[in-house]
Amino acid sequence: MATAYNLKRADFIFRNENDWEKILSRTLQRDKQELINELISSELKGRGGAGFPTGLKWKLASEAVSDQKYVICNADEGEPGTFKDREILTRVPFKVLAAMSICGYIIGCNTGIIYLRGEYKFLKSELEKAIKEFEYYCKEIHFDFNIQIFMGSGAYICGEETALMESMEGMRGEPRNKPPFPTGSGYMGKPTVINNVETLAHTFTIFKYGSKKFYDLGVQFSRGTKLFSVSGDTPKPGIYELELGMSLSDFVDEFGDGDTKAVQVGGASGFLVPRKRFNETAIGFKGKLSGISLPTGGSMMLFNSTRSMYNLLDNYLEFFREESCGQCTPCRVGCQQLLIGIKAVKSGAKPAGYLDKLLKLTETMQYTAKCGLGQSVANSFSSIVENFREEMIY
Amino acid sequence: MNKINMTINGVVYEVEPGKTILEAARDAGIIIPTLCYHKDLCIAGNCRVCVVEIVGQNRLSASCATPCQDNMEILTNSLKVRNSRKHIIELLLSEHNADCTKCYKNGNCELQELAAEYKIMSQDLIDLVPFKNYTIDMFSPSIIKDDSKCIRCQRCVRTCAELQGVNALTVAYKGDHMKISTFFEKSLNDVVCTNCGQCVNHCPTGALIEKNYIEEVWEAISDPEKHVVVQTAPAVRVGLGEELGFEAGSRVTGKMVSALKSLGFDSVLDTDFTADLTIMEEGTELLTRLKRSLVDHDPDVKLPMATSCSPGWIKYIEHLYPEYLGHLSTCKSPQQMFGALVKTYYARSRKLNPEKIVSVSIMPCTAKKFESNRPEMHDSGYRDVDYVLTTRELAIMIKQAGIDFMKLPDKKFDRIMGESTGAAVIFGATGGVMEAALRTAYELVTGREVPFENINIMPVRGMEGVREAIIKIENPLEAWSFLDGVELRCAIAHGLVNAKKVMDELKAQKNNYHFIEFMACPGGCLGGGGQPIPTNPEIREKRAKAIYDEDEAMHIRKSHENPEIIKIYEDYLGKPLGEKSHHLLHTKYTERNRY
């Protein structure tokens, strides 16, 4: 069991030195281009799960020409097994607010919006207090930036950036066709930067310590740290900030209960990694370890040998069938077919070989679904069915 | 802007920037199947049938929603594309009540065509229909909505929103429960639905169809006791051919009359006759209102006056602008005028018992089915129009009767009430009622023909959503001297979304027209909800051309010169707006709720 990498704990996000005012006013003195370059050289990638380079996103939005632009903080944290954004907004809201306003400064806009998950209503009043204090400070330093909260209503799909914007515009939360991308035409058809809560918090770290400090953490292609929401069969569930690039076996050594059968990396839309693959699996966008490397929004669910992988998949598929917006064929009907299909195989109404047909179907979903939801159903489906086929049948 | 160079299936093409992959491919003669795409509507990109492979990308792209880019390499028929497309069709079929042989749209269904093209032989996937609680809404007199046939392409939703601004149909729920529904899931009969049938015309499958009355009409025809009279609307004669093997824009008036006679109708008459009558009544009404306003300074007179021929528009204004009902002309639509006269004037002239008359109309319209069903439309003492068939239903009857439409000789309409003019024919196109009214009103007032070449009033024609025209009246006849120098301000709106624009302006007092023509459907009746499917911008243009050709081919082109019109006033009605016409040809409107 040769591990090439050990688990490295870090403490940036939640370390609260209460210096956001200083960092903010200092950063706002700096040249915009320089800040973009700082962000680009940090190689920070979006922490919501898709991993788009944050610096590039801000750069594109800064180059867009428009009378109005927006910064949106995506706090519609809905991925099963993820609960980090809630903690960030509770414990270090000012880092996020400061990051939003710095983004506003860079791209040229004075309006920030936090799209808060419907179930996080209890965060709202505290967050509003923070915003009030923040805006007061902005006024003091003569920086024009205001932040509003927009409450979601509990649809998983509204975490998808364009569905989120549709929902904010009063439409059904349905993903849009891309292109155009939000940096060119986002909320209200205006150039928009939309970032996950954690991503924004990391930019604060970068502006505070410089990109090098961030870049030196993690591994090639997966720089910096990441918050992990650890749950399931573990003696110590919770939120942990770890450097990217760790191997899954190191992770399980630390968090497992000694009987870990598989880990679901990245929530229901992520992958299930069986024990035999722990060694070769790295957590990051593209690891330096041989074998696979999984991008993630940070959800890590551990399962021990008492858990049925069939029940797990059944549960995920029920979730997707329910949470698909329903507009595109592959996702709407595909999810129904997958769920009813595994039930049919389990009950013997369909032969075991039907699973292969369903795998083909997930391929089509991956190729043709309109947004990330439908495209990523294949991840958990194929990783569970391929690794635990016998559990699906017997 | 520079052109884009791209490759489709290995061949290099030069493409205008801004075009989508689908458009570029179609220009190049490469067919990509579509379902949710419709030329009338915005891009949805939700059916995913049109996916293509962009070389270098793992995922496939919806060609309808993806703009072309320089150096793009597109494959429209790679194995990956084929397999995915087939899968998507299979998925759609698994959620769809695929009992095709028992479907009204059998043979004219885009999903069925695709299934045939991709030879979906076995249903590998599990049939989901038994697990669903699909419902059929049959309460509307015009439209049947069968959710089990729905493929959720949202064409109807976009039609109702973008073309009509009505939003009767919308998307409800999400995930597997996602469906097309109405306000509080009520029946279409109980919501703000204008019955225009544009959703029916835009539905690719059998989820939205017209309520058909074919069997009832067959029964009436076969009943020797009954005298069955049929009237045909102007737009039918330029649409019917499309259902029966002709090119779009073919004029098949003579063949249509021939076919109706072969079907066994006792008398084949022309709605155009009452279109001319409408002009007489409505034109006089307009002039009366102008006089009351300009001479008597009557504060109660309602101007602008709005046309009332389009039953979709009537129900729309009843729901959404009830405070403006006084602006509507009190004239019934030509169909209902015809119905009222058939069981009175016609019955008397032909010495028939009106009780034994069955009055059928062939309309490009589904809202006419609702209109004939209105309780106030019984002025003849009987139900004025018994059955309304769409252009499509007539085509079905012709096919059922084994008539070889192509080979039919041309025949003429029967008399009486079969004579018409070019002015009546153009009722079928947007701007037509306006043009016909102007031809007559101008001449009544000035004694001269309208000052346009060949009396074609070009400013009121076209497909622009809202059009305006100003006609200046100079040197009128003695009786109309108060109109001297008056500029008659006219507007035309077609498609209810455009009607909404004009009405909102009117509400905000931003316009000051005298006369407005409103048609519920895009392009006017020729683009009606009961017309052949497909209907799209090009086809509407062709039908419009046919309408205007038909007008030019008529030897009488002004309503007041129609000899039968002159005769009906002499023999029966007396004068326009007289007591008899007030009783038979005019109506009142009902304020309706928004919910």
PDB file of N, CA, C and O in Angstrom, chain B residues 169-198:
ATOM      1  N   LEU B 169     -51.679  27.712 -21.358  1.00  0.00           N
ATOM      2  CA  LEU B 169     -50.936  26.470 -21.148  1.00  0.00           C
ATOM      3  C   LEU B 169     -49.575  26.811 -20.575  1.00  0.00           C
ATOM      4  O   LEU B 169     -48.914  27.740 -21.032  1.00  0.00           O
ATOM      5  N   THR B 170     -49.189  26.063 -19.575  1.00  0.00           N
ATOM      6  CA  THR B 170     -47.874  26.310 -19.009  1.00  0.00           C
ATOM      7  C   THR B 170     -47.338  25.026 -18.392  1.00  0.00           C
ATOM      8  O   THR B 170     -48.034  24.023 -18.348  1.00  0.00           O
ATOM      9  N   VAL B 171     -46.101  25.072 -17.951  1.00  0.00           N
ATOM     10  CA  VAL B 171     -45.484  23.878 -17.399  1.00  0.00           C
ATOM     11  C   VAL B 171     -45.773  23.808 -15.905  1.00  0.00           C
ATOM     12  O   VAL B 171     -45.673  24.813 -15.208  1.00  0.00           O
ATOM     13  N   ALA B 172     -46.158  22.634 -15.446  1.00  0.00           N
ATOM     14  CA  ALA B 172     -46.400  22.460 -14.025  1.00  0.00           C
ATOM     15  C   ALA B 172     -45.547  21.307 -13.502  1.00  0.00           C
ATOM     16  O   ALA B 172     -45.214  20.398 -14.252  1.00  0.00           O
ATOM     17  N   TYR B 173     -45.208  21.363 -12.264  1.00  0.00           N
ATOM     18  CA  TYR B 173     -44.421  20.322 -11.573  1.00  0.00           C
ATOM     19  C   TYR B 173     -43.040  20.150 -12.191  1.00  0.00           C
ATOM     20  O   TYR B 173     -42.691  20.786 -13.178  1.00  0.00           O
ATOM     21  N   LYS B 174     -42.272  19.259 -11.576  1.00  0.00           N
ATOM     22  CA  LYS B 174     -40.939  19.007 -12.116  1.00  0.00           C
ATOM     23  C   LYS B 174     -40.661  17.509 -12.133  1.00  0.00           C
ATOM     24  O   LYS B 174     -41.482  16.727 -11.674  1.00  0.00           O
ATOM     25  N   GLY B 175     -39.486  17.182 -12.671  1.00  0.00           N
ATOM     26  CA  GLY B 175     -39.076  15.784 -12.716  1.00  0.00           C
ATOM     27  C   GLY B 175     -40.073  14.927 -13.474  1.00  0.00           C
ATOM     28  O   GLY B 175     -40.617  15.334 -14.487  1.00  0.00           O
ATOM     29  N   ASP B 176     -40.314  13.732 -12.932  1.00  0.00           N
ATOM     30  CA  ASP B 176     -41.199  12.814 -13.645  1.00  0.00           C
ATOM     31  C   ASP B 176     -42.645  13.299 -13.650  1.00  0.00           C
ATOM     32  O   ASP B 176     -43.455  12.823 -14.442  1.00  0.00           O
ATOM     33  N   HIS B 177     -42.979  14.230 -12.771  1.00  0.00           N
ATOM     34  CA  HIS B 177     -44.354  14.733 -12.725  1.00  0.00           C
ATOM     35  C   HIS B 177     -44.569  15.921 -13.657  1.00  0.00           C
ATOM     36  O   HIS B 177     -45.680  16.422 -13.777  1.00  0.00           O
ATOM     37  N   MET B 178     -43.494  16.379 -14.274  1.00  0.00           N
ATOM     38  CA  MET B 178     -43.593  17.562 -15.122  1.00  0.00           C
ATOM     39  C   MET B 178     -44.636  17.340 -16.207  1.00  0.00           C
ATOM     40  O   MET B 178     -44.687  16.299 -16.833  1.00  0.00           O
ATOM     41  N   LYS B 179     -45.523  18.318 -16.368  1.00  0.00           N
ATOM     42  CA  LYS B 179     -46.559  18.193 -17.381  1.00  0.00           C
ATOM     43  C   LYS B 179     -46.955  19.565 -17.885  1.00  0.00           C
ATOM     44  O   LYS B 179     -46.611  20.579 -17.272  1.00  0.00           O
ATOM     45  N   ILE B 180     -47.677  19.571 -18.965  1.00  0.00           N
ATOM     46  CA  ILE B 180     -48.199  20.822 -19.489  1.00  0.00           C
ATOM     47  C   ILE B 180     -49.603  20.970 -18.930  1.00  0.00           C
ATOM     48  O   ILE B 180     -50.445  20.084 -19.108  1.00  0.00           O
ATOM     49  N   SER B 181     -49.826  22.057 -18.246  1.00  0.00           N
ATOM     50  CA  SER B 181     -51.114  22.180 -17.594  1.00  0.00           C
ATOM     51  C   SER B 181     -51.628  23.611 -17.650  1.00  0.00           C
ATOM     52  O   SER B 181     -51.063  24.469 -18.305  1.00  0.00           O
ATOM     53  N   THR B 182     -52.707  23.823 -16.925  1.00  0.00           N
ATOM     54  CA  THR B 182     -53.366  25.116 -16.949  1.00  0.00           C
ATOM     55  C   THR B 182     -53.417  25.666 -15.532  1.00  0.00           C
ATOM     56  O   THR B 182     -52.984  25.007 -14.590  1.00  0.00           O
ATOM     57  N   PHE B 183     -53.999  26.835 -15.390  1.00  0.00           N
ATOM     58  CA  PHE B 183     -54.147  27.456 -14.093  1.00  0.00           C
ATOM     59  C   PHE B 183     -54.917  26.521 -13.147  1.00  0.00           C
ATOM     60  O   PHE B 183     -56.039  26.121 -13.455  1.00  0.00           O
ATOM     61  N   PHE B 184     -54.288  26.143 -12.066  1.00  0.00           N
ATOM     62  CA  PHE B 184     -54.883  25.228 -11.091  1.00  0.00           C
ATOM     63  C   PHE B 184     -55.344  23.920 -11.726  1.00  0.00           C
ATOM     64  O   PHE B 184     -56.271  23.291 -11.237  1.00  0.00           O
ATOM     65  N   GLU B 185     -54.726  23.572 -12.847  1.00  0.00           N
ATOM     66  CA  GLU B 185     -55.058  22.332 -13.552  1.00  0.00           C
ATOM     67  C   GLU B 185     -56.534  22.218 -13.894  1.00  0.00           C
ATOM     68  O   GLU B 185     -57.110  21.130 -13.882  1.00  0.00           O
ATOM     69  N   LYS B 186     -57.145  23.377 -14.174  1.00  0.00           N
ATOM     70  CA  LYS B 186     -58.546  23.332 -14.580  1.00  0.00           C
ATOM     71  C   LYS B 186     -58.639  22.897 -16.040  1.00  0.00           C
ATOM     72  O   LYS B 186     -57.639  22.842 -16.753  1.00  0.00           O
ATOM     73  N   SER B 187     -59.858  22.667 -16.476  1.00  0.00           N
ATOM     74  CA  SER B 187     -60.065  22.332 -17.874  1.00  0.00           C
ATOM     75  C   SER B 187     -59.812  23.573 -18.732  1.00  0.00           C
ATOM     76  O   SER B 187     -59.984  24.703 -18.280  1.00  0.00           O
ATOM     77  N   LEU B 188     -59.412  23.350 -19.962  1.00  0.00           N
ATOM     78  CA  LEU B 188     -59.204  24.477 -20.875  1.00  0.00           C
ATOM     79  C   LEU B 188     -60.479  25.304 -21.030  1.00  0.00           C
ATOM     80  O   LEU B 188     -60.440  26.481 -21.356  1.00  0.00           O
ATOM     81  N   ASN B 189     -61.589  24.659 -20.779  1.00  0.00           N
ATOM     82  CA  ASN B 189     -62.876  25.347 -20.900  1.00  0.00           C
ATOM     83  C   ASN B 189     -63.083  26.355 -19.772  1.00  0.00           C
ATOM     84  O   ASN B 189     -63.884  27.273 -19.901  1.00  0.00           O
ATOM     85  N   ASP B 190     -62.348  26.180 -18.675  1.00  0.00           N
ATOM     86  CA  ASP B 190     -62.596  27.007 -17.495  1.00  0.00           C
ATOM     87  C   ASP B 190     -61.487  28.002 -17.205  1.00  0.00           C
ATOM     88  O   ASP B 190     -61.468  28.634 -16.163  1.00  0.00           O
ATOM     89  N   VAL B 191     -60.524  28.097 -18.100  1.00  0.00           N
ATOM     90  CA  VAL B 191     -59.437  29.045 -17.864  1.00  0.00           C
ATOM     91  C   VAL B 191     -59.453  30.095 -18.971  1.00  0.00           C
ATOM     92  O   VAL B 191     -60.277  30.037 -19.884  1.00  0.00           O
ATOM     93  N   VAL B 192     -58.533  31.037 -18.874  1.00  0.00           N
ATOM     94  CA  VAL B 192     -58.438  32.056 -19.917  1.00  0.00           C
ATOM     95  C   VAL B 192     -57.799  31.414 -21.139  1.00  0.00           C
ATOM     96  O   VAL B 192     -56.592  31.485 -21.342  1.00  0.00           O
ATOM     97  N   CYS B 193     -58.622  30.718 -21.903  1.00  0.00           N
ATOM     98  CA  CYS B 193     -58.171  30.120 -23.162  1.00  0.00           C
ATOM     99  C   CYS B 193     -59.072  30.696 -24.230  1.00  0.00           C
ATOM    100  O   CYS B 193     -60.290  30.753 -24.052  1.00  0.00           O
ATOM    101  N   THR B 194     -58.488  31.129 -25.346  1.00  0.00           N
ATOM    102  CA  THR B 194     -59.308  31.766 -26.374  1.00  0.00           C
ATOM    103  C   THR B 194     -59.777  30.757 -27.411  1.00  0.00           C
ATOM    104  O   THR B 194     -60.442  31.122 -28.371  1.00  0.00           O
ATOM    105  N   ASN B 195     -59.410  29.508 -27.243  1.00  0.00           N
ATOM    106  CA  ASN B 195     -59.754  28.433 -28.189  1.00  0.00           C
ATOM    107  C   ASN B 195     -59.168  28.662 -29.576  1.00  0.00           C
ATOM    108  O   ASN B 195     -59.646  28.093 -30.549  1.00  0.00           O
ATOM    109  N   CYS B 196     -58.155  29.517 -29.669  1.00  0.00           N
ATOM    110  CA  CYS B 196     -57.624  29.877 -30.989  1.00  0.00           C
ATOM    111  C   CYS B 196     -57.049  28.669 -31.708  1.00  0.00           C
ATOM    112  O   CYS B 196     -56.947  28.658 -32.927  1.00  0.00           O
ATOM    113  N   GLY B 197     -56.616  27.669 -30.942  1.00  0.00           N
ATOM    114  CA  GLY B 197     -56.129  26.446 -31.579  1.00  0.00           C
ATOM    115  C   GLY B 197     -54.707  26.536 -32.105  1.00  0.00           C
ATOM    116  O   GLY B 197     -54.233  25.610 -32.759  1.00  0.00           O
ATOM    117  N   GLN B 198     -54.016  27.612 -31.807  1.00  0.00           N
ATOM    118  CA  GLN B 198     -52.616  27.682 -32.250  1.00  0.00           C
ATOM    119  C   GLN B 198     -51.800  26.569 -31.599  1.00  0.00           C
ATOM    120  O   GLN B 198     -50.868  26.043 -32.205  1.00  0.00           O
TER     121      GLN B 198
END
